[in-house]
PDB file of C-alpha atoms and ligand atoms in Angstrom:
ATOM      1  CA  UNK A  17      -2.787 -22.489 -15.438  1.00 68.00           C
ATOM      2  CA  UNK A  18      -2.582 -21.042 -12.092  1.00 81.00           C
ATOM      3  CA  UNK A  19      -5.852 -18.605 -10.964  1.00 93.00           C
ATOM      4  CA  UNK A  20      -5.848 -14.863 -10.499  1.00 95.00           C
ATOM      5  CA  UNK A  21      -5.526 -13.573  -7.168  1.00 96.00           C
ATOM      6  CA  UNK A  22      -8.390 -12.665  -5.864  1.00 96.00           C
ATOM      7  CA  UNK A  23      -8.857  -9.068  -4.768  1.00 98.00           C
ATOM      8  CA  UNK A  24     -11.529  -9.605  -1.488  1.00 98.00           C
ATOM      9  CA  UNK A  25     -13.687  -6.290   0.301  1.00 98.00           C
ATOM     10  CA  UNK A  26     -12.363  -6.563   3.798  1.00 98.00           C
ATOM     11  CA  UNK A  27     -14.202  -4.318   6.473  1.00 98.00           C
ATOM     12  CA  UNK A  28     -11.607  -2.225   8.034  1.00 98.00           C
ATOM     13  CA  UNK A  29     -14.041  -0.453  10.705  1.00 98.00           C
ATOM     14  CA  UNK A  30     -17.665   1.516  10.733  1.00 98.00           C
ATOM     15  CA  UNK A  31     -16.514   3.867   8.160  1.00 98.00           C
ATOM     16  CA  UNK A  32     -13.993   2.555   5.893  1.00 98.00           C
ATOM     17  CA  UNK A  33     -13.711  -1.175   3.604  1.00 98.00           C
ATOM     18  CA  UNK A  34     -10.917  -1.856   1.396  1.00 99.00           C
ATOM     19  CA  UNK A  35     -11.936  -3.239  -2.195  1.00 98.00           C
ATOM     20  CA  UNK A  36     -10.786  -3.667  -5.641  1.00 98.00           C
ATOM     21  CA  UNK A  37      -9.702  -0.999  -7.796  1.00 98.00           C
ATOM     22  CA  UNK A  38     -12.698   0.173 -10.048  1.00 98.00           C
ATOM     23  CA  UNK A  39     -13.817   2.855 -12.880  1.00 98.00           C
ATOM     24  CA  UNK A  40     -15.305   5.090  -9.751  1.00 98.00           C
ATOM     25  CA  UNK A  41     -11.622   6.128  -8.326  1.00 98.00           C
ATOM     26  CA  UNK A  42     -10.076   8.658 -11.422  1.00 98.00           C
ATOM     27  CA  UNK A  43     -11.264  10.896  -9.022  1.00 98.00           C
ATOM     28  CA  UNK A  44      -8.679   9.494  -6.568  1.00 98.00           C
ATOM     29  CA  UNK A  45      -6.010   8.757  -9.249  1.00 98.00           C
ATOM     30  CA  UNK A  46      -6.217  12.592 -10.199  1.00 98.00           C
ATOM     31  CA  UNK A  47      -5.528  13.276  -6.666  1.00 98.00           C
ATOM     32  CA  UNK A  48      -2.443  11.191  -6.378  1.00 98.00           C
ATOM     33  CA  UNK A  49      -0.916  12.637  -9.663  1.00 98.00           C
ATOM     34  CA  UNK A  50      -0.847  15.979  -8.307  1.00 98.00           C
ATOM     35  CA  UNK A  51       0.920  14.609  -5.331  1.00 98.00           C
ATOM     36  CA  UNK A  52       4.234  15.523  -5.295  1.00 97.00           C
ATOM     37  CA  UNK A  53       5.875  12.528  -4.096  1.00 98.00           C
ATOM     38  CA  UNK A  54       3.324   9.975  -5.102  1.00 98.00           C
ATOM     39  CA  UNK A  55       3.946   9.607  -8.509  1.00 98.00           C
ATOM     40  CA  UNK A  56       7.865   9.054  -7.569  1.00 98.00           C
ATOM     41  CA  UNK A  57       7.375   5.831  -5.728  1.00 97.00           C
ATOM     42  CA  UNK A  58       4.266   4.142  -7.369  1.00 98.00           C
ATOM     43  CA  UNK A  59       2.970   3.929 -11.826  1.00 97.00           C
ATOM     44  CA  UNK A  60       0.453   6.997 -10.767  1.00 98.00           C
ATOM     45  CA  UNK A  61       0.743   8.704 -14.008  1.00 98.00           C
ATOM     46  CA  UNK A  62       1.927  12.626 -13.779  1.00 97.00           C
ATOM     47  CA  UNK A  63       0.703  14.970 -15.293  1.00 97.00           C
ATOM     48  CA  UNK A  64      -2.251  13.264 -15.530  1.00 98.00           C
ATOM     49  CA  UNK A  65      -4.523  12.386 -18.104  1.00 98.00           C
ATOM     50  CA  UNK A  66      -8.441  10.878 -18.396  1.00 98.00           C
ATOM     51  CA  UNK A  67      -6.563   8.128 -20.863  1.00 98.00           C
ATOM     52  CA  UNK A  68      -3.429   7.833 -18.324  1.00 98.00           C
ATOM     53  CA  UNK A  69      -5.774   7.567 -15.175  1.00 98.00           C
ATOM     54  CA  UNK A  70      -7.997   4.352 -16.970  1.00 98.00           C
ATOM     55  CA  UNK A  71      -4.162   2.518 -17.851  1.00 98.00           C
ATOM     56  CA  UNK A  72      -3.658   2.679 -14.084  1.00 98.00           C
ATOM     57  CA  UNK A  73      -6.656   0.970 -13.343  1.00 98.00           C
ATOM     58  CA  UNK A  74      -6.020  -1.345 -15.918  1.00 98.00           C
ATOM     59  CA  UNK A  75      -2.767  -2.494 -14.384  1.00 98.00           C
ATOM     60  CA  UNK A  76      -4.329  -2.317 -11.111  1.00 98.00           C
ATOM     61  CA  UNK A  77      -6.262  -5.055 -12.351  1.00 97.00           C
ATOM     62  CA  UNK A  78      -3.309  -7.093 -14.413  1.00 97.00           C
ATOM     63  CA  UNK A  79      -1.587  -7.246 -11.232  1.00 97.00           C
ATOM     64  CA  UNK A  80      -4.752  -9.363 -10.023  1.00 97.00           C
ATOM     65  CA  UNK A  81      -4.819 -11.231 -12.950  1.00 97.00           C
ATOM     66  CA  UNK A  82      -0.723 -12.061 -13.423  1.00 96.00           C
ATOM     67  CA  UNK A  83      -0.581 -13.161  -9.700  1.00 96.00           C
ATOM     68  CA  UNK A  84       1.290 -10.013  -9.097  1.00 97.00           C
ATOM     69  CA  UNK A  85      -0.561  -8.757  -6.359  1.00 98.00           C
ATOM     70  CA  UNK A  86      -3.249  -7.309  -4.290  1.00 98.00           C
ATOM     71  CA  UNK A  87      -3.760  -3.903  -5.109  1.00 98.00           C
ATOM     72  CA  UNK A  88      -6.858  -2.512  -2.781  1.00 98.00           C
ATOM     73  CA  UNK A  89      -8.551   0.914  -2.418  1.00 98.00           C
ATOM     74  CA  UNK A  90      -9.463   1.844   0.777  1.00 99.00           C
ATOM     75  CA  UNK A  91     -12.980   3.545   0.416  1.00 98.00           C
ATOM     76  CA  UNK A  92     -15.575   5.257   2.772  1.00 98.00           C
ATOM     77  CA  UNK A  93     -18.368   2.954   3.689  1.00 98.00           C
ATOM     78  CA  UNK A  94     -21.019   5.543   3.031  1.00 98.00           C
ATOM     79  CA  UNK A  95     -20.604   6.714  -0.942  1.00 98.00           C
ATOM     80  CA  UNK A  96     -17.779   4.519  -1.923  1.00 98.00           C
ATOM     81  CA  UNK A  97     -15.247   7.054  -2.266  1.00 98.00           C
ATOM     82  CA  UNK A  98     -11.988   5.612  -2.619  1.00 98.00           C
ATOM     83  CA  UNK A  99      -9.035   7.608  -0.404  1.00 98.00           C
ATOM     84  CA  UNK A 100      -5.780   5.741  -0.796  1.00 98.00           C
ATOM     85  CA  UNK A 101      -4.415   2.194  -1.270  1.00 98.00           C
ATOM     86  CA  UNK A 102      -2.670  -0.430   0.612  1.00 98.00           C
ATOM     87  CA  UNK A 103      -1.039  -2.534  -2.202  1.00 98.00           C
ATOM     88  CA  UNK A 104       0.275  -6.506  -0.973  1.00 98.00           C
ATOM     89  CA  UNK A 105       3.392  -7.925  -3.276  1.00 98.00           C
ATOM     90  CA  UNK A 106       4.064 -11.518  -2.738  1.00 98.00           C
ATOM     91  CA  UNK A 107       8.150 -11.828  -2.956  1.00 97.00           C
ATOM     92  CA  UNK A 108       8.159 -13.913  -6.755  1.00 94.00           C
ATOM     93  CA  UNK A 109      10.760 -16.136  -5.222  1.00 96.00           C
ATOM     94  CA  UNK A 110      10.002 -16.704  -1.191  1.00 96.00           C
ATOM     95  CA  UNK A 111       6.444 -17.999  -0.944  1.00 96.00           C
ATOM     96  CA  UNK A 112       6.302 -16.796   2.988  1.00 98.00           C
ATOM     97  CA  UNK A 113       7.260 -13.296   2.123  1.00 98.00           C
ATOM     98  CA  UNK A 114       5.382 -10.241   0.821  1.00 98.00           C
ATOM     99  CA  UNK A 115       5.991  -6.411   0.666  1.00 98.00           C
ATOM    100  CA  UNK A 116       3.507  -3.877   1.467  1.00 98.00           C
ATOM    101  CA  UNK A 117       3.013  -0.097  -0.093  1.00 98.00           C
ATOM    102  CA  UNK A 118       0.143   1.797   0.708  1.00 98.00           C
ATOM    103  CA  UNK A 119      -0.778   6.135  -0.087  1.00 98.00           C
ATOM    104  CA  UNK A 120      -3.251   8.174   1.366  1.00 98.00           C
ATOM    105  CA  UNK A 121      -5.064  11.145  -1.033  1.00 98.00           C
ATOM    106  CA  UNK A 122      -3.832  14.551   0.357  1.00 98.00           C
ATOM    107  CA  UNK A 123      -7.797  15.171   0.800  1.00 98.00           C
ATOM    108  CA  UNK A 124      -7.962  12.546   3.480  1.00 98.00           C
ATOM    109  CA  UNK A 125      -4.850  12.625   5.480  1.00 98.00           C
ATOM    110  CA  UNK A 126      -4.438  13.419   9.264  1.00 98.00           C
ATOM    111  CA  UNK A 127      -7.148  10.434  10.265  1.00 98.00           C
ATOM    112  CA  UNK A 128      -4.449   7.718  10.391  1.00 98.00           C
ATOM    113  CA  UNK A 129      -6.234   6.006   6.993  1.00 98.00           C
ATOM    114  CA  UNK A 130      -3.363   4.047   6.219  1.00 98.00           C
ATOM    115  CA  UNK A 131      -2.505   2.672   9.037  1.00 98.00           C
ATOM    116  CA  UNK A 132      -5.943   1.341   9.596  1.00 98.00           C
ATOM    117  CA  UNK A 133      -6.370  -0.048   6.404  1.00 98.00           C
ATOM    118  CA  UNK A 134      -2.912  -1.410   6.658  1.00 98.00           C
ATOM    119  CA  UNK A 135      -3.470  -3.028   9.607  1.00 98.00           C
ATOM    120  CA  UNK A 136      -6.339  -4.720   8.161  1.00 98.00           C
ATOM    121  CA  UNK A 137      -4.958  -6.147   4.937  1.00 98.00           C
ATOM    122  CA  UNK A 138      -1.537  -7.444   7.385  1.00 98.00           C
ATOM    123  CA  UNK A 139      -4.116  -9.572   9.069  1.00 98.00           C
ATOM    124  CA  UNK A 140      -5.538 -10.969   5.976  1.00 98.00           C
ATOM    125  CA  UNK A 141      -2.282 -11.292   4.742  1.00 98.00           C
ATOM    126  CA  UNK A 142      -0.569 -13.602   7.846  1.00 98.00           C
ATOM    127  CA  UNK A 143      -4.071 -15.206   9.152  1.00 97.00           C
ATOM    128  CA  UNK A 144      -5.867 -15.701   5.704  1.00 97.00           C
ATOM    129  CA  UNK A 145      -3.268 -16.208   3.496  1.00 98.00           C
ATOM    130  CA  UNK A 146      -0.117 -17.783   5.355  1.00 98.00           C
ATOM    131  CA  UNK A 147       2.417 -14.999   4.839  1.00 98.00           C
ATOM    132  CA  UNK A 148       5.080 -15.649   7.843  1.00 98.00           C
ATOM    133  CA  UNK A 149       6.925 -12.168   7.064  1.00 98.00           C
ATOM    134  CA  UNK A 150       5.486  -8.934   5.839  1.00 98.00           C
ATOM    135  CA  UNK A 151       7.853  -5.847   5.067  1.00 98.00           C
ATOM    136  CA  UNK A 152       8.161  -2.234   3.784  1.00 98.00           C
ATOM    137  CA  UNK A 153      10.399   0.793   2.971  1.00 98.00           C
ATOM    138  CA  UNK A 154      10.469   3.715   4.138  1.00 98.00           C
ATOM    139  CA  UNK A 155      12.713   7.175   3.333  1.00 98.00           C
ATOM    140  CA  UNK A 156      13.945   8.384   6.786  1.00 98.00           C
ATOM    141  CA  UNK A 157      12.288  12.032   6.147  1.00 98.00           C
ATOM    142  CA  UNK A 158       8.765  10.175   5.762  1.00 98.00           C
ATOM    143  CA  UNK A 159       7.561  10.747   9.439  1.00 98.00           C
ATOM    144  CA  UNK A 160       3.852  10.089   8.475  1.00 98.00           C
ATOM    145  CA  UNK A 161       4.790   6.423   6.947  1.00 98.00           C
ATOM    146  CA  UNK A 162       6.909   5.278   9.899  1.00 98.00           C
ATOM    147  CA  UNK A 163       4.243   6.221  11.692  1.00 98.00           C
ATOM    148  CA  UNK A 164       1.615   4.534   9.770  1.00 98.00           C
ATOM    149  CA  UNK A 165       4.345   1.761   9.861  1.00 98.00           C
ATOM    150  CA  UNK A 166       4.499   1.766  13.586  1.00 98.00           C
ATOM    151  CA  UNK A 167       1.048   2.418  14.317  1.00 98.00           C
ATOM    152  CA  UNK A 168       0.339  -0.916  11.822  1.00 98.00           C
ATOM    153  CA  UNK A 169       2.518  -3.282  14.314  1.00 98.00           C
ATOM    154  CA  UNK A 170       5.725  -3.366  12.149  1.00 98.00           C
ATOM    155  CA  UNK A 171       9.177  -3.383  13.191  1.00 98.00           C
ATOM    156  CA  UNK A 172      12.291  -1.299  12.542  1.00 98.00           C
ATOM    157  CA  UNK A 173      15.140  -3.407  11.215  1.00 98.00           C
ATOM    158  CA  UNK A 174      17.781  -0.967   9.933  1.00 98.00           C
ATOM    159  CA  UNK A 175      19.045   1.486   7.111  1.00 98.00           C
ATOM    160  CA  UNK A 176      19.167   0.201   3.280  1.00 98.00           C
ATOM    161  CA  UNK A 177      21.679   2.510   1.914  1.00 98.00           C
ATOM    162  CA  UNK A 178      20.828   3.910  -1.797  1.00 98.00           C
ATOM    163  CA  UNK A 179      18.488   0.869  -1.886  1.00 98.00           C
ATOM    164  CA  UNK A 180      15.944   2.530  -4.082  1.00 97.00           C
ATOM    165  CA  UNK A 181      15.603   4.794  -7.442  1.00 97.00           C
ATOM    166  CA  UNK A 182      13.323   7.581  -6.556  1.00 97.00           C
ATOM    167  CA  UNK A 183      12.791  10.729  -8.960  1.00 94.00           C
ATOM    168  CA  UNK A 184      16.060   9.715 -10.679  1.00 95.00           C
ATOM    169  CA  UNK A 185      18.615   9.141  -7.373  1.00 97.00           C
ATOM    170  CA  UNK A 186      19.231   6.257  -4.879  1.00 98.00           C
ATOM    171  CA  UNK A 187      17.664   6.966  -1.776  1.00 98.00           C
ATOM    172  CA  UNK A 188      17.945   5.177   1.756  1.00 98.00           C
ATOM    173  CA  UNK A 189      15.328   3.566   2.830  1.00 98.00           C
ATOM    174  CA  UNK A 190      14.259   1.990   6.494  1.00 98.00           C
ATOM    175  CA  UNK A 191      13.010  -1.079   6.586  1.00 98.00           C
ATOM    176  CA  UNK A 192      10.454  -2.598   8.716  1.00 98.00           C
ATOM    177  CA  UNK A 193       8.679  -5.969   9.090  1.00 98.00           C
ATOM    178  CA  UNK A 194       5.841  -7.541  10.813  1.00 98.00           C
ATOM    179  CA  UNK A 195       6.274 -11.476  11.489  1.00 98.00           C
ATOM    180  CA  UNK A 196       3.412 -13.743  11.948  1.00 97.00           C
ATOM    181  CA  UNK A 197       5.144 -14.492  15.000  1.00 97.00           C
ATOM    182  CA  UNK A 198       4.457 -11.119  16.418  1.00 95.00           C
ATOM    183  CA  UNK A 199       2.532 -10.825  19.240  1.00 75.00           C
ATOM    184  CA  UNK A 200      -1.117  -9.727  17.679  1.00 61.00           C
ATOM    185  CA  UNK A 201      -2.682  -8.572  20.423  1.00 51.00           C
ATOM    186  CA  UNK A 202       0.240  -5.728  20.211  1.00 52.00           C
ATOM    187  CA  UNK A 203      -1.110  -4.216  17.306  1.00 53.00           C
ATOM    188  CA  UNK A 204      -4.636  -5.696  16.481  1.00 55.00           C
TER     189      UNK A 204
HETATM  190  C1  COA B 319       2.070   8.091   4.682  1.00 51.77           C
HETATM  191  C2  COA B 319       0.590   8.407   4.463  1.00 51.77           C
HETATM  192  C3  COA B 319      -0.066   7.246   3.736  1.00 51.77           C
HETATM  193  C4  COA B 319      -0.070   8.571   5.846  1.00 51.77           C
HETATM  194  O1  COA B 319      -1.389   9.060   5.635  1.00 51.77           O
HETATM  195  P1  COA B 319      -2.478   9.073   6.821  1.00 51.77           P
HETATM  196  O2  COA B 319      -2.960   7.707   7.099  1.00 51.77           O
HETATM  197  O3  COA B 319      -3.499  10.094   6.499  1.00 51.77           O
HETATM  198  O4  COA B 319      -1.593   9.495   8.076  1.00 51.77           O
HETATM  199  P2  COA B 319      -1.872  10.687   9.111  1.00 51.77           P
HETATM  200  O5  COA B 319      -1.888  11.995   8.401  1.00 51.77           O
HETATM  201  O6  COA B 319      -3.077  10.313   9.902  1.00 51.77           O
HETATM  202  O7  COA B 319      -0.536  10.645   9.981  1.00 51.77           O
HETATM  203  C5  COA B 319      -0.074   9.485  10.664  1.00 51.77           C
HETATM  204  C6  COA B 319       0.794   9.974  11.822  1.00 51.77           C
HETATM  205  O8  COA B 319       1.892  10.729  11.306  1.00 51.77           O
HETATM  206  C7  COA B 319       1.886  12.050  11.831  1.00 51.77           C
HETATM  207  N1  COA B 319       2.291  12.961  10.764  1.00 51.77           N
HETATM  208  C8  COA B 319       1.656  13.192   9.599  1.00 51.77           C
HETATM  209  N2  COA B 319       2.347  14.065   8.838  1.00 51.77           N
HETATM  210  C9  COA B 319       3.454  14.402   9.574  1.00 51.77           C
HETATM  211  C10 COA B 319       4.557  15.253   9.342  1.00 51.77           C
HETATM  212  N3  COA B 319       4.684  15.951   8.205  1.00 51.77           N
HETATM  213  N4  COA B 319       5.512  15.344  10.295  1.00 51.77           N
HETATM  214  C11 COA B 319       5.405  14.648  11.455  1.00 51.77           C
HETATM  215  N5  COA B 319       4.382  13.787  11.705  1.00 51.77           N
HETATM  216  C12 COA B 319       3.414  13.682  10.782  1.00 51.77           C
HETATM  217  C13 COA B 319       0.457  12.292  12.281  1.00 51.77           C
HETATM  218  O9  COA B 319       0.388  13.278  13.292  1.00 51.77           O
HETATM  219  C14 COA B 319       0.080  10.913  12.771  1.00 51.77           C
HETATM  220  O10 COA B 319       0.661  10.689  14.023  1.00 51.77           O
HETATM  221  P3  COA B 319      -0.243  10.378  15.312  1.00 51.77           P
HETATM  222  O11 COA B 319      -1.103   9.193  14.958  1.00 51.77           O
HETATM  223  O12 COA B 319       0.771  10.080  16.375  1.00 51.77           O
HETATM  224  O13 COA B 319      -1.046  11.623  15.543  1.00 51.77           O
HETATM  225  C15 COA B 319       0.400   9.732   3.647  1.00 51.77           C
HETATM  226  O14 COA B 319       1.093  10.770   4.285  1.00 51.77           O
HETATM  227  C16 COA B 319       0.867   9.606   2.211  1.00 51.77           C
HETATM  228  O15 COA B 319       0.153   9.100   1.374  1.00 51.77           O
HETATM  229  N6  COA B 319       2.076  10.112   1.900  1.00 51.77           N
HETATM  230  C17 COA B 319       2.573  10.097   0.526  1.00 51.77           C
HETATM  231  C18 COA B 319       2.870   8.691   0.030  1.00 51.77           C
HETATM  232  C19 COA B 319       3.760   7.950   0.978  1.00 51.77           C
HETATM  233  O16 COA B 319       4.668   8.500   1.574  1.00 51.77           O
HETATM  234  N7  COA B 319       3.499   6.631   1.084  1.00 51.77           N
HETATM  235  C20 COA B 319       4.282   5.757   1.931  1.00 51.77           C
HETATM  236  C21 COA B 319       5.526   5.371   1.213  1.00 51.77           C
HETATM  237  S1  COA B 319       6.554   4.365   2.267  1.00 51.77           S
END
């Protein structure tokens, strides 16, 4: 039987790690329910209950443990406090491939969080692991994720018409990737 993926802390600068999900973050998952495009796009349950909030950590951790993926809080060094995630989804079917999703708690917007932390796990992701192509999706409205896209060394490829269910209708999305190829010291 093949092992869980392992969830590693990776140092993302002076003030901010990403980690595994633990108990410690409701706080965080209460947060994200009351965002109101969060729980669209991810299992973040809304409305949100004490019961609800420990099932999402428990599939945060399933994902680990059925080779899913690498879910990862990004968390202040000092306290621990956990202010978004940057989630890594191996493609089931192309070993070199892997999609990327990542939030930001309303709380700790405006300090370009995500695309820190995102940069971060995409380096992990092509140097430690041997990903040759990472990729997202964005909605064309979603100004602070292409940035955070950008700002994380990806690359816009084009329009996916209706490519996604979101709140109950298809929505466009922009996609972007990041190669391995890329030219690192672009971004890093
Ligand atoms: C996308 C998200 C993770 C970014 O959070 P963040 O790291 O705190 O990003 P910031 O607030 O620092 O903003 C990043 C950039 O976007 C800009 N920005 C933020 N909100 C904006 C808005 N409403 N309109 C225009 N630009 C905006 C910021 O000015 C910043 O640009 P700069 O670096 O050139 O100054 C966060 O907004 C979020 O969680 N949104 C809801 C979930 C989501 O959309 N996830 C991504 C799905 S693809």
């Amino acid at each position: 039987m093949q092992t869980a993926f392992h969830v590693p802390r990776l140092p993302v600068d002076d003030d901010l790690l990403l980690r595994p999900w633990h108990i410690g973050d409701l706080p965080l998952v209460r947060e994200a329910a009351e965002d109101a495009y969060i729980p669209l796009v991810t299992t973040v349950p809304s409305p949100y209950t004490h019961d609800e909030g420990v099932a999402f950590l428990a599939r945060q951790e399933e994902r680990a443990l059925r080779r899913t993926g690498y879910p990862f809080v990004v968390a202040e060094v000092a306290g621990d406090r956990g202010l978004g995630t940057v989630g890594l989804w191996p493609n089931a079917t192309d070993t070199g491939r892997a999609a990327l999703g990542y939030w930001v708690a309303g709380s700790a917007r405006g300090r370009g969080v995500a695309a820190a932390a995102l940069r971060t796990v995409c380096s992990w992701a092509l140097d430690d692991l041997g990903f040759e192509r990472l990729e997202l999706y964005v909605e064309p409205w979603n100004t602070a994720s292409r940035k955070t896209a950008v700002q994380a060394g990806f690359s816009y490829e084009g329009l996916h018409r209706a490519w996604q269910s979101v709140g109950g209708e298809r929505r466009d999305m922009m996609s972007y990737s990041r190669l391995a190829t890329d030219l690192a010291e672009t971004v890093d």
